[in-house]
Coordinates of C-alpha atoms and ligand atoms in Angstrom, one line a residue:
X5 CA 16.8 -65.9 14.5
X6 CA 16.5 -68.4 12.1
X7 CA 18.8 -71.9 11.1
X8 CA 20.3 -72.0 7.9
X9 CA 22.1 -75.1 6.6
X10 CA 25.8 -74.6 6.0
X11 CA 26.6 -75.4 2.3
X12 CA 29.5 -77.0 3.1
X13 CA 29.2 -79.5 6.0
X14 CA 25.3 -79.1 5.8
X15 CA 24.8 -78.8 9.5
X16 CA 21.9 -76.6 10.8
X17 CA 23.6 -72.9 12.3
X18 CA 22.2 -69.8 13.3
X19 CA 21.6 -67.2 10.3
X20 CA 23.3 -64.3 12.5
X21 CA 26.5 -66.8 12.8
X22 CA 29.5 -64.7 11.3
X23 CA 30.8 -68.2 10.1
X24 CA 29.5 -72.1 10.7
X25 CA 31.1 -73.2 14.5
X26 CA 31.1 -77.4 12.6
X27 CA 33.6 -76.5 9.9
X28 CA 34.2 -72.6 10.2
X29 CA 33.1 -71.5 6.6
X30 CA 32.4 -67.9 6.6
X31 CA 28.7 -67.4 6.1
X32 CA 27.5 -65.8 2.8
X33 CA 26.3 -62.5 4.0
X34 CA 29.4 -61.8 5.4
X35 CA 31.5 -63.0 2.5
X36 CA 30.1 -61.5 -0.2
X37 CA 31.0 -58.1 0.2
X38 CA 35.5 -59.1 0.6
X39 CA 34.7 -61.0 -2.6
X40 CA 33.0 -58.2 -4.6
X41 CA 35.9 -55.8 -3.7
X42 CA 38.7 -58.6 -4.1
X43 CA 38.0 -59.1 -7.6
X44 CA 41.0 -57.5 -9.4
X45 CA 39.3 -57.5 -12.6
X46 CA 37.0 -54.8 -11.5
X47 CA 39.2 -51.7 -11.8
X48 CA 40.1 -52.9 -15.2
X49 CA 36.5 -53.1 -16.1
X50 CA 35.7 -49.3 -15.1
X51 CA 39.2 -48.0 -16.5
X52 CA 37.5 -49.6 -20.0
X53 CA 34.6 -48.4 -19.4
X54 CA 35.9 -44.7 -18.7
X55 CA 38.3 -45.0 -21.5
X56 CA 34.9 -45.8 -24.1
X57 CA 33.1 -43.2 -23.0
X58 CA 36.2 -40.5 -23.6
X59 CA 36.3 -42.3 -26.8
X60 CA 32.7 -41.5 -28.2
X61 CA 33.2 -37.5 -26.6
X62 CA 36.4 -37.8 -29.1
X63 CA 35.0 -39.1 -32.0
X64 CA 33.0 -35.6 -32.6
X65 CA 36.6 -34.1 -32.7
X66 CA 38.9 -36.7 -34.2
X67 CA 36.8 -40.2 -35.5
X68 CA 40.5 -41.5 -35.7
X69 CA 41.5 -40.7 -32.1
X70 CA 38.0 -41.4 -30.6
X71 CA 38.2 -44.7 -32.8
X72 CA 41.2 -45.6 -31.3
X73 CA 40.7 -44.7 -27.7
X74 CA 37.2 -47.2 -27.9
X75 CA 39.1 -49.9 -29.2
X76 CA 41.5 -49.6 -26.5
X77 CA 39.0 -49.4 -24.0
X78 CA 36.6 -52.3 -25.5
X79 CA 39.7 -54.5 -24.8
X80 CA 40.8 -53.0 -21.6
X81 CA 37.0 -54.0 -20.6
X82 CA 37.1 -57.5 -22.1
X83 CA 40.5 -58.3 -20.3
X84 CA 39.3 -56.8 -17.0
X85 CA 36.0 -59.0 -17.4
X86 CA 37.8 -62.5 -17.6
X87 CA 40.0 -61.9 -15.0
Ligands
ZN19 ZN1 29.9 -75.9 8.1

């Protein structure tokens, strides 16, 4: 067991603390995974991504539909990124 410094009061806690007992931050190996999955932007990012990929597959069929499914995607990506 080893003391870490809370980065937001700066007192000395346990590393296995779920959050510090000063202030009541939640530590960051705990919070770090509800962050990852809250961001919102995420899903936007892989529907994007998805819709790219079915874009290039396209192009040897149609350039004009592939074409137009990667654009579409490229900004479905973009939006989902600065979210
Ligand atoms: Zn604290």
């Amino acid at each position: 067991m080893a003391l870490i410094k809370c980065p937001d009061c700066g007192k000395d806690i346990s590393s296995n603390a779920p959050n510090c007992p000063n202030c009541g931050r939640p530590m960051a190996a705990f919070s770090g995974k509800a962050v990852q999955t809250q961001r919102k932007g995420g899903k936007y990012e892989a529907a994007g991504f998805v819709l790219i990929v079915v874009g290039i597959v396209v192009c040897f069929v149609s350039s004009v539909v592939g074409g137009l499914l990667i654009f579409v995607g490229f900004a479905t990506f973009i939006a989902g990124r600065f979210m």
